[in-house]
Coordinates of C-alpha atoms and ligand atoms in Angstrom, one line a residue:
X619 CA 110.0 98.9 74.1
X620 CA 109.5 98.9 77.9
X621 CA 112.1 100.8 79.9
X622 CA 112.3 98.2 82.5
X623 CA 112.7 98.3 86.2
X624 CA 115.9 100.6 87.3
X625 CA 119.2 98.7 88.2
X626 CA 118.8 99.7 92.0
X627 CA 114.7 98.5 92.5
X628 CA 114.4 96.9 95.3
X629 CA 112.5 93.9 94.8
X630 CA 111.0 93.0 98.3
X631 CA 108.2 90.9 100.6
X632 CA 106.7 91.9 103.8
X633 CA 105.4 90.7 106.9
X634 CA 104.1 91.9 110.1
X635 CA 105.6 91.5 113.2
X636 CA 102.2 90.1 115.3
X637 CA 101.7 87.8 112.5
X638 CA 104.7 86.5 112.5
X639 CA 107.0 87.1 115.2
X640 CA 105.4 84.7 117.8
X641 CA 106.7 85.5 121.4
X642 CA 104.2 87.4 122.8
X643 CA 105.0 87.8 126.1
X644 CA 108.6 86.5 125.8
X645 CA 111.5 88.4 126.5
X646 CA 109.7 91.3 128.7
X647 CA 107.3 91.6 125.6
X648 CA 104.4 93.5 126.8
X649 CA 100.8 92.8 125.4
X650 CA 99.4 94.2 122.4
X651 CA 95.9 95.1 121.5
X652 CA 96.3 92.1 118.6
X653 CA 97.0 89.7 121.1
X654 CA 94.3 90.1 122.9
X655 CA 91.7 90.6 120.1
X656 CA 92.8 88.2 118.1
X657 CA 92.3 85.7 121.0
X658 CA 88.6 86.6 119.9
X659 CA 88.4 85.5 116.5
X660 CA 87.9 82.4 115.5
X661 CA 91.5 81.6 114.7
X662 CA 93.7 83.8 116.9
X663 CA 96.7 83.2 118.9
X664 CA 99.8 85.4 118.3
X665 CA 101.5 83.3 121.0
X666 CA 103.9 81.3 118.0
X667 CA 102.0 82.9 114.8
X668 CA 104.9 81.7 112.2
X669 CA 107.9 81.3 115.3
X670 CA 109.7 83.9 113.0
X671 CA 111.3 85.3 116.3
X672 CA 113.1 82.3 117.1
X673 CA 113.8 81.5 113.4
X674 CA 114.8 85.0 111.8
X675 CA 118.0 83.7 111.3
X676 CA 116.7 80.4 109.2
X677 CA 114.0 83.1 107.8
X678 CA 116.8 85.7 106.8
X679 CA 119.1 83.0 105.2
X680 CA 116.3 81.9 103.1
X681 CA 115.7 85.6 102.1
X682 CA 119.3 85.6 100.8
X683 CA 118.9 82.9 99.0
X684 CA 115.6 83.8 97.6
X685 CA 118.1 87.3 96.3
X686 CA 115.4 89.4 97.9
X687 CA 116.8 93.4 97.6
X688 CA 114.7 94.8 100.7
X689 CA 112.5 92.8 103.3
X690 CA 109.7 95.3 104.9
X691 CA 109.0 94.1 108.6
X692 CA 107.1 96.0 111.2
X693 CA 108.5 96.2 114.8
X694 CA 106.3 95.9 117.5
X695 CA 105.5 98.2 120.0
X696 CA 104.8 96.9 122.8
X697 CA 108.0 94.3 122.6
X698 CA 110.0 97.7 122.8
X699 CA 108.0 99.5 125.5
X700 CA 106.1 97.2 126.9
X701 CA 103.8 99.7 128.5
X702 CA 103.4 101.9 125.8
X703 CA 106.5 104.3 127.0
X704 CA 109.1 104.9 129.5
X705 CA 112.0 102.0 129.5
X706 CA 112.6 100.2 126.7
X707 CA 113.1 96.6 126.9
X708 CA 116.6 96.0 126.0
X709 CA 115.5 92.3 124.9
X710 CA 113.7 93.5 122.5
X711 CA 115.5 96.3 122.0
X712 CA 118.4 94.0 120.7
X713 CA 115.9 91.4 118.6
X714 CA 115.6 94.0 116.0
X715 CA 118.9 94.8 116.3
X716 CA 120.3 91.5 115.2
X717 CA 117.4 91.0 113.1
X718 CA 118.4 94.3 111.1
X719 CA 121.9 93.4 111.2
X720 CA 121.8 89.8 110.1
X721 CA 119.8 91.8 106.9
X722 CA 122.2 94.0 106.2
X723 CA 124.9 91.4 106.2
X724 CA 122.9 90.0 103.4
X725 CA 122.7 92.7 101.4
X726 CA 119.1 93.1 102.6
X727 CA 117.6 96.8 102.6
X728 CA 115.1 96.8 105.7
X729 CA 111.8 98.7 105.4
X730 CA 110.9 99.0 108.6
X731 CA 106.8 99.6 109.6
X732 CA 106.4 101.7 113.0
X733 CA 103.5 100.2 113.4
X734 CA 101.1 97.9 112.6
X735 CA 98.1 97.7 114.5
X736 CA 99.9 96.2 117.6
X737 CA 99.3 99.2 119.9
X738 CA 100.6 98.4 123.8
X739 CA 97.7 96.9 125.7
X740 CA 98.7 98.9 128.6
X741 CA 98.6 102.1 126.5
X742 CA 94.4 100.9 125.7
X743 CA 94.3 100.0 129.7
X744 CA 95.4 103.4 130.8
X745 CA 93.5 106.1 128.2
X746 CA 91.7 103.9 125.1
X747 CA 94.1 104.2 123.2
X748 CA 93.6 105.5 120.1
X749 CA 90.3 107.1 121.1
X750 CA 92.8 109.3 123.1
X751 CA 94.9 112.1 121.9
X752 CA 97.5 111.6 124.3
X753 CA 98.4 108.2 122.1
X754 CA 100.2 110.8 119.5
X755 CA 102.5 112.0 121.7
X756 CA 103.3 108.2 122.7
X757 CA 103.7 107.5 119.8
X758 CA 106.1 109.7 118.6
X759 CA 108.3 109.3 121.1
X760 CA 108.2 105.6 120.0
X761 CA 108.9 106.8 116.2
X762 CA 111.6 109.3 117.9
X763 CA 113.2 106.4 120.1
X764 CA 113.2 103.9 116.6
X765 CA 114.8 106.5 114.8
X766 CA 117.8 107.4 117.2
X767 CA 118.1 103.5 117.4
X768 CA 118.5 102.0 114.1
X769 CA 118.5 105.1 111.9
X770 CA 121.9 104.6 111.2
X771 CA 121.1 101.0 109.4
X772 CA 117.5 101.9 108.3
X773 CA 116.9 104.5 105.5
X774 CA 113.4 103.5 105.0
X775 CA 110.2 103.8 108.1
X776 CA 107.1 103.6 107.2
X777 CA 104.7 105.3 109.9
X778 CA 101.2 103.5 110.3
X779 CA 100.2 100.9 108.3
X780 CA 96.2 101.4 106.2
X781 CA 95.2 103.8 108.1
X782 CA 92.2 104.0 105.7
X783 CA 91.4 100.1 106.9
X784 CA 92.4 101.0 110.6
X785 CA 89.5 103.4 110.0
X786 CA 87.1 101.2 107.6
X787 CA 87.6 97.9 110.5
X788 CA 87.9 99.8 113.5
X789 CA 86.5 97.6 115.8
X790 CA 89.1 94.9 114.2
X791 CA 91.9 96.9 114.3
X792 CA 91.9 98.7 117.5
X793 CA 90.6 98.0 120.7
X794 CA 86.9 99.8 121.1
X795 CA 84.8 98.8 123.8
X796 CA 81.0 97.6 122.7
X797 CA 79.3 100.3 123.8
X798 CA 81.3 102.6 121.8
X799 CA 80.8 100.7 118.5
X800 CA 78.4 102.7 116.8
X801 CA 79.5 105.9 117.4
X802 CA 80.5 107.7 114.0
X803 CA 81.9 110.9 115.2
X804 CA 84.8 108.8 117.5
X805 CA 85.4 106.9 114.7
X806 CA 86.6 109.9 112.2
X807 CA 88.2 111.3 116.0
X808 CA 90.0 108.6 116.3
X809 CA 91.5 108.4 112.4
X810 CA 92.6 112.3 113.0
X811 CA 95.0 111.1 115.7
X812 CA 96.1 108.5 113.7
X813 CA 96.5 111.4 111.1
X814 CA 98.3 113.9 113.9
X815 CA 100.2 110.7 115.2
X816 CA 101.9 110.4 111.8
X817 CA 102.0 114.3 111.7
X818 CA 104.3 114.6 115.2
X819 CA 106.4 111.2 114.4
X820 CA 107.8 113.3 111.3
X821 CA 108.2 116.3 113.2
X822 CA 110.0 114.3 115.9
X823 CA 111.9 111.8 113.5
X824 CA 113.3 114.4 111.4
X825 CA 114.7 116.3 114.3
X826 CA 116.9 113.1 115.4
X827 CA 117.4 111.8 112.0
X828 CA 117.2 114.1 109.5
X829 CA 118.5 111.8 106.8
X830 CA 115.8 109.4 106.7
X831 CA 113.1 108.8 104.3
X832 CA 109.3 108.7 105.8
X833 CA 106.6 107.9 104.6
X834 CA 102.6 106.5 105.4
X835 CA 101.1 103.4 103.5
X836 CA 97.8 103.3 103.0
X837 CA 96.1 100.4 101.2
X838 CA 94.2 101.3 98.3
X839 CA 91.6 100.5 96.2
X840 CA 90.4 102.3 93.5
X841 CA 86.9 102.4 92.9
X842 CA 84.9 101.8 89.2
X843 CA 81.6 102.9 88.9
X844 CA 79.1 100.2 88.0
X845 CA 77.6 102.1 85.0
X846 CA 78.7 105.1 83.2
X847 CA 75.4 106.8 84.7
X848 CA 76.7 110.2 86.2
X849 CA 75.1 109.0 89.8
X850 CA 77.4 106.3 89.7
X851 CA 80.3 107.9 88.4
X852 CA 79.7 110.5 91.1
X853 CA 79.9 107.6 93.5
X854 CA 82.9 106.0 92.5
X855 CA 84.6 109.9 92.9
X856 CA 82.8 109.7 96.3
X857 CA 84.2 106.6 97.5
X858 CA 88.1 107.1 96.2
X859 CA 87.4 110.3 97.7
X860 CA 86.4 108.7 101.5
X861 CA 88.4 105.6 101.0
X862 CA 91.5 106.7 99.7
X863 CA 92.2 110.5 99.5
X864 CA 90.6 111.4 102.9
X865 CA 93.5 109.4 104.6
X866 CA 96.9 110.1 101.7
X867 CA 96.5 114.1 101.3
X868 CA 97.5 114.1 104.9
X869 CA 100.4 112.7 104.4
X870 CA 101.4 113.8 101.0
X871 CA 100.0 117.5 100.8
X872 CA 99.7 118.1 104.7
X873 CA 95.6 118.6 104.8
X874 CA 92.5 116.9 104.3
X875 CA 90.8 117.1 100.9
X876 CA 87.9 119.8 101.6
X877 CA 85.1 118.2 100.0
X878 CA 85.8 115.1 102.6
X879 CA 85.6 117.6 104.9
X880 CA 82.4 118.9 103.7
X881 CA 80.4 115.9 103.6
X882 CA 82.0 115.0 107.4
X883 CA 80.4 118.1 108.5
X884 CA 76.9 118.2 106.6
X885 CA 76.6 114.4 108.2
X886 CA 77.2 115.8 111.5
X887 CA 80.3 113.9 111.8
X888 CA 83.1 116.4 111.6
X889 CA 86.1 115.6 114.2
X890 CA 87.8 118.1 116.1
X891 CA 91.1 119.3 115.4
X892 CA 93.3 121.5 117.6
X893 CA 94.7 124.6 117.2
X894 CA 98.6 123.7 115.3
X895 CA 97.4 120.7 113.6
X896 CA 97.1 122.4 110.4
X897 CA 100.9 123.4 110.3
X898 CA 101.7 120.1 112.1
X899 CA 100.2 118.7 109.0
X900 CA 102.3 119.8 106.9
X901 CA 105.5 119.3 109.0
X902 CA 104.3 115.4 108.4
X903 CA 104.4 115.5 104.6
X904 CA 105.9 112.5 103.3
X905 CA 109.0 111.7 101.3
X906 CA 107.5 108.8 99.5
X907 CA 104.2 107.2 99.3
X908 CA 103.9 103.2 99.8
X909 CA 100.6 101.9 98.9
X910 CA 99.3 98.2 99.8
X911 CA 97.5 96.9 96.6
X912 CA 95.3 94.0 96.8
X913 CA 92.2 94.9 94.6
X914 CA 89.8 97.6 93.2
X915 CA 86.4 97.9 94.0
X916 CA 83.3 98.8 92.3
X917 CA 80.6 101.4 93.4
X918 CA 76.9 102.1 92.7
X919 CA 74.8 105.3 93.4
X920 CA 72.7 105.1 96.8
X921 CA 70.4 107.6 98.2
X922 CA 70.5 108.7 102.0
X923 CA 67.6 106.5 102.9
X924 CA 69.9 103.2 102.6
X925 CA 71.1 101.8 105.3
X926 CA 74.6 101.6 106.5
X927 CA 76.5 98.7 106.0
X928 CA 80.2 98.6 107.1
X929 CA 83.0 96.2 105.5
X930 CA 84.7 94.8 108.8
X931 CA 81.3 92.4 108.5
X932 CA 82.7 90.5 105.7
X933 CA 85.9 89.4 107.1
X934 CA 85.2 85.8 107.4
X935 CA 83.9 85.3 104.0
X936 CA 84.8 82.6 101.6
X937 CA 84.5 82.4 98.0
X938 CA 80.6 83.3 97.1
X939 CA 80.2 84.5 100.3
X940 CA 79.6 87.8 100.0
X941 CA 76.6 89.3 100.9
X942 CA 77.6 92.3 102.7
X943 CA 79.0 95.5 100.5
X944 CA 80.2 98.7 102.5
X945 CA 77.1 101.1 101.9
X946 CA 77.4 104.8 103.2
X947 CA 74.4 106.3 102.7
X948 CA 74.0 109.3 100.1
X949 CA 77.6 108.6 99.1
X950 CA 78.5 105.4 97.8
X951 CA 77.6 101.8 97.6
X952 CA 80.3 99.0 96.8
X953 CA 78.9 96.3 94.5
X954 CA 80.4 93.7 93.0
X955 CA 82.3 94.4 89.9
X956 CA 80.9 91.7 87.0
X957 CA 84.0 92.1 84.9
X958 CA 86.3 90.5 87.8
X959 CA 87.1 87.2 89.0
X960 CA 87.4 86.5 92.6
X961 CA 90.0 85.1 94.8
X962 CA 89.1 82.1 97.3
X963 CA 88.2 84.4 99.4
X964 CA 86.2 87.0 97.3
X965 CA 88.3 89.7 96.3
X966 CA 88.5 91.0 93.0
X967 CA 91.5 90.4 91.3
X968 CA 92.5 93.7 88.8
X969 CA 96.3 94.2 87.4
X970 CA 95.1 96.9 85.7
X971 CA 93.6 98.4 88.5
X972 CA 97.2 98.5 90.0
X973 CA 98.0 100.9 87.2
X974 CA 95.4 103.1 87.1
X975 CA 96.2 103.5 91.5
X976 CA 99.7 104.3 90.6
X977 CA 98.9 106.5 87.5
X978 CA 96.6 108.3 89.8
X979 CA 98.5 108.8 92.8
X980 CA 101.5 109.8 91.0
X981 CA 100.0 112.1 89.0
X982 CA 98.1 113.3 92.1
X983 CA 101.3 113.8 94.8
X984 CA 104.0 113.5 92.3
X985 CA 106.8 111.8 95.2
X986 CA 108.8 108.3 94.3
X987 CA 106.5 105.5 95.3
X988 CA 107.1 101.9 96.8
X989 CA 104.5 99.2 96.6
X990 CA 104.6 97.9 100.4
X991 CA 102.1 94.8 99.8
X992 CA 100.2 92.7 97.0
X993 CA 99.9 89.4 96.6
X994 CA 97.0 86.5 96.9
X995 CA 95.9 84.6 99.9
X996 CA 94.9 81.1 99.0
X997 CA 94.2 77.6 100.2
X998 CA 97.9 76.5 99.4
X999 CA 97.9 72.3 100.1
X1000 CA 101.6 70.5 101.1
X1001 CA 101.8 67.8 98.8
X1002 CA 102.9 64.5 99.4
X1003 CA 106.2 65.5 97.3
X1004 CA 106.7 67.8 100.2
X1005 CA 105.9 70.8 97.6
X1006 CA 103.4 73.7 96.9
X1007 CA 102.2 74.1 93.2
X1008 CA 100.9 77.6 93.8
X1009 CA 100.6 78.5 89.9
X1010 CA 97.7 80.8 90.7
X1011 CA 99.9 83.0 93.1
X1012 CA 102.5 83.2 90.0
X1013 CA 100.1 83.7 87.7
X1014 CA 98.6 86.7 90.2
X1015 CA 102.2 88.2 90.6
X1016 CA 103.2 87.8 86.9
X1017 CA 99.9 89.9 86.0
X1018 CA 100.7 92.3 89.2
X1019 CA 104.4 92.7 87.4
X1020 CA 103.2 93.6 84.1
X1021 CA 100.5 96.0 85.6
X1022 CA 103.9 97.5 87.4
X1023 CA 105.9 97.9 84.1
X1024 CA 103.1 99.6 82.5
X1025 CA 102.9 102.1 85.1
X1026 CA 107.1 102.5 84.9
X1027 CA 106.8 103.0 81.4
X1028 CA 104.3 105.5 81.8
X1029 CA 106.5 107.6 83.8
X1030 CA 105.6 106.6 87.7
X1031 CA 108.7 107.0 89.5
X1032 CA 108.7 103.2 92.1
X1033 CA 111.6 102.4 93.5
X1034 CA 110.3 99.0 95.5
X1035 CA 107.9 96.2 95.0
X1036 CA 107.0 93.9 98.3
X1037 CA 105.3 91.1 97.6
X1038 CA 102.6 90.0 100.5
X1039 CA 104.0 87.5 102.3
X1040 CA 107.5 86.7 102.6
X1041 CA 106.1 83.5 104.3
X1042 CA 102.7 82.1 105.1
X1043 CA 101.7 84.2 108.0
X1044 CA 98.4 84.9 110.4
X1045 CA 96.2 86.4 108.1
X1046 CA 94.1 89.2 109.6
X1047 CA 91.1 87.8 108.9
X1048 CA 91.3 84.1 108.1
X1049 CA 93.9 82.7 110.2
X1050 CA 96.2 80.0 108.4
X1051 CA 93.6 79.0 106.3
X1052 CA 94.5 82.0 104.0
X1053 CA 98.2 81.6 103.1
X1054 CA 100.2 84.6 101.2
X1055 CA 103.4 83.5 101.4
X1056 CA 106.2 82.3 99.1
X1057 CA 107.7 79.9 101.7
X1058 CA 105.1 77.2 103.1
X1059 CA 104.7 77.6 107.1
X1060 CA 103.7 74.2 108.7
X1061 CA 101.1 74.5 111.0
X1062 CA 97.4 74.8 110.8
X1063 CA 95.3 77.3 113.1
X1064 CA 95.0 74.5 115.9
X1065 CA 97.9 72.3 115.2
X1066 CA 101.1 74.1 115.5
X1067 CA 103.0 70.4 113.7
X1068 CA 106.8 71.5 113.1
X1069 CA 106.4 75.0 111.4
X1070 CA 109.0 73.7 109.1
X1071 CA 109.9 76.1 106.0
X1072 CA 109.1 74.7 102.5
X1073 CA 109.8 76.9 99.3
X1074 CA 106.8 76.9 97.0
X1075 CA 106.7 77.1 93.1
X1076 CA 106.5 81.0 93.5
X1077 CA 109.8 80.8 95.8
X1078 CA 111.5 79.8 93.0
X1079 CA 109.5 82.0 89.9
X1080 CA 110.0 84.8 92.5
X1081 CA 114.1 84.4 92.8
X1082 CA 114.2 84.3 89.0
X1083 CA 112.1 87.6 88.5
X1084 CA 114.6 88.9 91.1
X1085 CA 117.7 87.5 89.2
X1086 CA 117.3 88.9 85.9
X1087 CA 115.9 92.4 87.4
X1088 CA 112.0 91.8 86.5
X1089 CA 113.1 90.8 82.6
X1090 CA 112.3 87.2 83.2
X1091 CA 108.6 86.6 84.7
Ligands
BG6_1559 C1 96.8 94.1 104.6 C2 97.5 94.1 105.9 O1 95.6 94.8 104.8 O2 96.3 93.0 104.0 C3 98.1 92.7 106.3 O3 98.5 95.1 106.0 C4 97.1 91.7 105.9 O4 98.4 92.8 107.6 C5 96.8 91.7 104.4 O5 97.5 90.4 106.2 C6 95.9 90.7 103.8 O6 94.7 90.7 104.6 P1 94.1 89.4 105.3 O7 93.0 89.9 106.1 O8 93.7 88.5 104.2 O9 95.2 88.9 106.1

């Protein structure tokens, strides 16, 4: 007999605020490094996104009615300091402010994200940006300035959203100029002050808000080896080791796992850390750990002769696209797992992998744990009855929810579930095409129509999970 899900989980959904919000240079809103490099891709414009800033008080009401216990929502940087630091913009200083209240008002626990990859432009104009170090110290001040502001109304901040994919798409999710592109040492540079970054925003949070609960998110994938050979189980350790520990024992045991750091400096690629950011480290431990799940992944012995091959070239893919796994020589190879099907867009879909993550982790760091995404992107189509059947995104979320209960019952201490989107949003790598949302957004990537709001099927499975506390699904 399952124990079920505790009388006070928060059952959630998430967004992001350049993928939703809109606005981008409204309202003294400075640039970010998303608005500009999404003006790149193929779909991008942040300039409306989903219009949520003009809307969030249609979008809240429709989380009320929906029943949702917590909505996760990042704030954006640059729409606070719109040059990275110094004054706040008291425009968007209030947004948030109503937004969070009109939440509360509904009963609505807000997760807030610090940040998600929407780093000032001006803050990339002045020093690079996250190639700097000085960007730590920015953003702390940020976390600080957060803290003091709405810490009185938000229990629960979230540093840095994925680091570990901030790393793995770096050129996607931060601003680095071509000719730096290739090189490898910057790369792990620049994920150590992502790493010291969430380090000092502790140190710095704690001191104006000790009462608040921190934590990092990383989004992760746990990786299967192909065969039960011992070169392949080797590189599955290999990869959860460079893909997923590398970047959570920071945050939850205040160091780097050593063997990550071993194979960093055997490949020449070992970063540079400065004298206090061991202790810092630990100053930045966590008080819970949110994960993003999507999928797992699947790995396959390689040899150091192989070449490299790195994710972020896969982003575009669509369903039997994928030709390009990420290959780091001597380590790991990623493969594609036979047992799995695929979503339209060629990820693996794996409840079960959900459980073994949390299993893992739990047993690994032992702190109460939040799932801060999962859910499917898909080719959701309007009808003419003005509806969305999405039975596959219910079907994907029952399956999630079950993989969830397991992991309960087997003694994982969760106290949230967000489910990936709250409404159709700017996906990060397929634009509108990909929608995640429970609500329907209209608009295409080139025709903005009337962004209108329509429930979908899962709206309404969703608001019954929530109703009878996860029972009924
Ligand atoms: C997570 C991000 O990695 O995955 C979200 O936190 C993102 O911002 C989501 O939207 C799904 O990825 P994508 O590329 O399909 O939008």
């Amino acid at each position: 007999m399952s124990k079920g899900f505790g009388k006070d989980f928060l059952w959630g959904a998430a967004t992001s605020a350049y993928q939703v919000e809109g606005a981008a240079q409204e309202d003294g809103k400075g640039l970010s490094q998303q608005d500009v490099l999404s003006r790149q891709s193929p779909f991008g414009d942040t300039s409306m996104a989903s219009d949520h800033y003009h809307r969030f008080r249609e979008d809240v009401k429709l989380m009320q009615e929906l029943g949702l216990k917590a909505y996760r929502f990042s704030i954006s940087w640059p729409r606070i300091f719109p040059d990275g630091r110094g004054e706040p913009n008291p425009q968007g200083v209030k947004f948030y402010h109503e937004l969070i209240d009109c939440l509360c008002e509904c009963g609505i626990t807000p997760i807030v994200t610090m940040y998600h990859y929407d780093l000032p432009w001006a803050l990339v104009q002045e020093y690079g940006g996250w190639l700097d170090r000085r960007v730590c110290a920015d953003f702390a001040r940020y976390a600080a300035f957060l803290a003091r502001e709405y810490g009185d109304k938000v229990k629960y901040f979230i540093t840095v959203n994925e680091q570990n994919i901030i790393y793995r798409m770096w050129t996607r999710k931060n601003y680095i100029p071509e000719q730096l592109q290739h090189d490898e040492k910057l790369r792990w540079q620049m994920n150590h002050h992502y790493t010291m970054a969430h380090a000092l925003a502790c140190r710095e949070v704690r001191q104006v808000r000790p009462e608040v609960k921190l934590g990092g998110v990383p989004a992760v994938e746990p990786a299967y080896p192909l065969t039960c050979s011992p070169a392949d189980c080797m590189a599955a350790a290999n990869a959860n080791l460079m893909r997923n520990y590398f970047f959570i024992d920071p945050y939850m045991k205040g160091s780097y796992p050593v063997q990550g750091l071993s194979y960093l400096e055997d490949a020449g690629l070992l970063f540079q850390m400065e004298p206090g950011d061991e202790g810092l480290m630990k100053e930045g431990i966590s008080d819970f750990l949110a994960v993003n799940y999507y999928r797992s992944v699947c790995a396959r012995a390689c040899d150091k002769k192989e070449i490299r091959q790195d994710q972020e070239l896969n982003l575009y893919g669509v369903k039997g696209s994928q030709k390009v796994f990420e290959t780091v020589p001597g380590m790991y190879a990623l493969c594609k797992n036979p047992e799995l099907k695929t979503t339209d867009w060629d990820w693996p879909m794996d409840p079960d992998g959900l459980v073994y993550a949390l299993t893992d982790l739990y047993e690994r760091y032992g702190k109460p744990m939040m799932i801060a995404e999962n859910g499917l992107g898909a080719r959701d189509v309007l009808t003419e009855d003005g509806a969305v059947h999405d039975a596959y995104r219910i079907e994907f979320l029952r399956d999630h929810l079950n993989a969830l209960e397991r992991a309960v019952d087997l003694g994982v201490d969760l106290f949230a579930y967000c489910t990936w989107s709250f409404l159709d949003l700017m996906s990060t790598s397929n634009g509108y095409a990909k929608r995640y949302g429970l609500i329907y957004v209209n608009r295409e990537d080139k025709d903005l129509k009337d962004l209108a709001r329509v429930k979908k099927d899962s709206f309404y499975w969703y608001q019954n999970v929530i109703a009878s506390n996860g029972r009924e699904r």
